[in-house]
Amino acid sequence: MAATMAKKAKALQPLAGAQAQAAAPDAHVWLSASAGTGKTHVLTARVFRLLLQGVRPENILCLTFTKAGAAEMADRIHDRLAAWVQMEEGDLFHDLEALSEESGPEARDRARRLFAEVLESTGGGLRIQTIHGFCQQLLTAFPLEADLPPGFRPLDQREQATLARQTLADMVVVAQQQGDDALIEALQALSLRMGEGGAENFLLRCAARLDALKALPEDIAPWLLRELELPEGDIDAHIATQCADDLFDMRTLIWIAQANADWGTGRALERCDRIARWRNLDPAARAATLTDLHVVWAKADGELISTAKGWAPPVDGYGDAIARIHERCAELLGLRLRAAYAALLAKALHAGRVYARAYAQAKQLAGAVDFDDLIANTAQLLSQPGIADWIRYKLDQRIDHILVDEAQDTNVSQWQIVGALAAEFFAGEGAKGDKVRTIFTVGDFKQAIFGFQGTSPESFRAAQIVFQRHAEDASHPFYDLSLQHSFRSTPAVLDVVDRTIATLRAERFGLEPGEVRHISANRFPGEVLLWKPVVAGLSDEAEGEEDWAADQERVLAQTIARQIRQWIDDGLMLESRGRPVTAGDFMILVRRRSELARLIVARLYEEKVAVAGIDRLRLNAPLAVRDLLAALRFAVQPEDDLNLAALLVSPLIGWTQDALMDRLINRRAGLWQHLTQTLDAALLEPLRQLLGQADFTTPYRYLEAILSGPMDGRRRLIERLGSEAADPIEELLNAALAFENDDYPSLQRFIDWFDRGEVEIVRDAAAQGDSLRLLTVHGAKGLQAPIVILADACLDPDAGNRADSLEWNGLPIIAPRKAERQGAIGQVAEEASAVERAEHWRLLYVALTRAEERLVVAGSLGPRAKGEVKPESWYAAVEGALISLEAEWEADPLWGARRSWRGSEILPSKPAEHGIAENQAVHNEPSWLRRPAPAEARPPRPLAPSAAVEDDVPYPPPTPAMRDAAERGRWLHRLFERLADVPPDSRRLRADKWLAQQGLADPARRHDVIKQTLRVIEDPQFAGLFGPDALAEAPIAAVVGEAVIAGTVDRLRISDGLVQLIDFKTGRISPLVVEEVPLAHVRQMAAYAAALQVIFPDRRIEAGLLYTAAPRLITLPPELLARHKPAFPSAQENLPLPPVETDATPS
């Protein structure tokens, strides 16, 4: 393996300039790395240099923001260390020189030993983790010190959503039972203001701020009025007092009335009447009708009216007079709005505090924590005096070097954790000792885009100040460095990036004033295109079932798909790669996963462009899932007419809308009853089959029967909905399996369970093969593509904001409306808007810098836009940059017009790759892909039964979920081999320790794997197979006919007169009866049985398959094995095929 990797390993690129200085392992480094400048290369180089200079792997801690980032870093380091083991001397010399390390014989020998040293180190290797993963590991080791129950488990997304909703439901029930009218009223007010989803979100935010809510006084309303500097008591009485003659500016009011009377126009006399009527009222009535008076000098939006000629009396001083009264009225009216807002907020905080306490108690009872708890509890744990020393002592390891990746996405609490871990670096022996201990952080303020997840880029700057001061106080070297040379984007793309920032000004990105400059190391031609926006009204009619979609979005999606198809068909050259483009070279970015994204995917399918689908979607959203759930709901309640209608027009049944309407018209009964009375038996049979299975199966088996049984649902759904339906289908199956592990597996309970939770499907955008990727800009962080298209650049940033995440003094607050934005709350809202706008521009920077060679900006304008692009949109920003570069409009046959920038210098293209035709046709699927392979000569080696026959079970390509299932199956299999001989009372502990040593860090996953393993081993039904007289991984070989059969069976038990043969199957498929066992598995066991019959001719052979997902042991009848023995020799004419191990086979 190492030799193979060594051949494939590319030479390390030499570190130069700031890169080399940043990788120096003897100094603290704060590195700002612009997009595409090789920050991961620098970070891994620093790890290599630390290891080469003798730092133990367990003394290095690498923290990053995402699991994908941690995986990428770990893969790069481990692959390089493995390559060094057998790398050619010259190549290894080059790598060490590139790292600015010693490269002599001793250094090379040390480099070759590093791979084994890492594997053998305490904890099983380098610690490269997300911050949440590190916290979970630490808290698992010290639960009591962190005030957590031993064996606690982190909640996954679905569990957290389910627990949160159940907590809310229980809270409402208790409030009703106890007659807590105040809480009920508070929840009603919150729901009316924010809607059901908004209210739930607010309560969850409160749950994350329990400590701040606990600190509030019992009666929140009076305290809140004082904090917001509002009068206590009846606000209307207070305003009435202010409207009395002695406190209101009546002299100015009378003067205004007289000026209008003297002017004498119709509008002026109406103003006089309004003022007179208001003055004749008592103070209380004046307060109630203050709005009527305010219209004398205020427009509909509340702003002061114009005093231009013809609009106001031509009297000197009139403008100043109405401005004073306008200000006074606005102040009093605003006071009422602020008081009403304060009353609402007091109710909301009261409900939030009750909910936060209930949710915390629910988590405690469940022995669970959420992601916020992991961070908060770890920060609290490490802030206790002396606890960090105690933790290091207990773990028998110390952290000497901390590396933080994506540091701009780290929040205040996470920096507290890093600071606590690094505190000893700058104090006592850590500051003055001989051993060097360092902190390295790399980030880019321009790419801080996850504020909606609570990250704070400002804390990135604050942390730098703190660590730099600590280093200076301890006389340690501290380098503040930046990387500006981009190895990703062409000069043309970077010209537009720099000019966009300059045109908008760096301060609008939240940056310090000054020039932001990128230098391209990718010296190839490139291009930036700005397509003319698509405007509403271009399409004459809606396209079939998409009449719900905005006209301009349908046209935009269609045009983008046609443009991509045209580029592929025309053989558009990638100048930096010397070949024509393929679908995998494109990345389409959107701000939001809106209908536009779905339309683009649909249009790309129509144009036969390979597309991976949307990067992230909720499991209950895809049509494939909704169709399958409709089948489940029909099985439970066939009288639900709406659900049955949806099922009938789904791909599973295949009716057209017209056929459905024909059956609905003039019916006198429910739809199902009507169909049973009027439908032909053949047409009714699929529905009867769905009902017939419902009472005798589990949710998983029911879904699998629909998908892989006679209904052939998987093929039907994918044919209609495209390949992107495959992932949601598999995730639904996994959800059904997860449900069956924890609950009684009835269809109705599964439907209820599924509806209560939310699960997101996340596709691995970095592993989509030669398929176009469509992602949000947030999802594209860390990715790149030769051609990037920003599809919705005309979106108005003011149309959707995150004001629902506002906080004031550490408390969640309700987003104030425009008229409520006054005082302290108004200031908080304005500051949040400014922060959000800066993030809006940083998100544009991330989008622009995903492009390697070509960047395309597109968008559409709805009817309200009236053809005008919003000045704060991304489109306007990029257009401003292109205008400053003097890029003029030019004709475009597809878009009407476009602006284009190809750079200010002529650069050479890469020579075309050998053998590529000028107009190469790129096919989504080669013609030979599905053609059966021809028969080949009989192999000269023994035939392995597990490889002798073809697996004819139709499984889809492996998805991320399927790969997870495969990994789980491998853990189960390996534990079966190890635990059978371990005393029962020691099995759980030994298994947990072994899994942790093998790198399975998640305690929840370890618990699940161990639970499944022990369910099998300790089940009385399987006791003999795992007893002392049974053999594990037993090799067998025999000559059967003219063939040599050789293989290894998982469990073999030999007794008087009987030989028992068992093989494990750890895939997703778990047949209920022997008739459902895949033919490939039967043939495999028939071959083993034939070999054992030769070895033990006087004993009976029993063969079985143990499906661990259930677990379920299925014994194969002798007649079934005998029936497939004669067919086995014919398979010897073929070469061995890949092992038959269902979908759990490692891919």
PDB file of C-alpha atoms in Angstrom, residues 987-998:
ATOM      1  CA  ARG A 987     -17.102  -7.565  26.496  1.00  0.00           C
ATOM      2  CA  ARG A 988     -18.604  -4.079  26.572  1.00  0.00           C
ATOM      3  CA  LEU A 989     -15.528  -2.471  28.146  1.00  0.00           C
ATOM      4  CA  ARG A 990     -13.081  -4.315  25.867  1.00  0.00           C
ATOM      5  CA  ALA A 991     -15.113  -3.437  22.786  1.00  0.00           C
ATOM      6  CA  ASP A 992     -15.330   0.257  23.698  1.00  0.00           C
ATOM      7  CA  LYS A 993     -11.597   0.456  24.331  1.00  0.00           C
ATOM      8  CA  TRP A 994     -10.731  -1.335  21.088  1.00  0.00           C
ATOM      9  CA  LEU A 995     -13.044   0.819  18.965  1.00  0.00           C
ATOM     10  CA  ALA A 996     -11.588   3.996  20.497  1.00  0.00           C
ATOM     11  CA  GLN A 997      -8.059   2.785  19.730  1.00  0.00           C
ATOM     12  CA  GLN A 998      -9.086   2.097  16.137  1.00  0.00           C
TER      13      GLN A 998
END
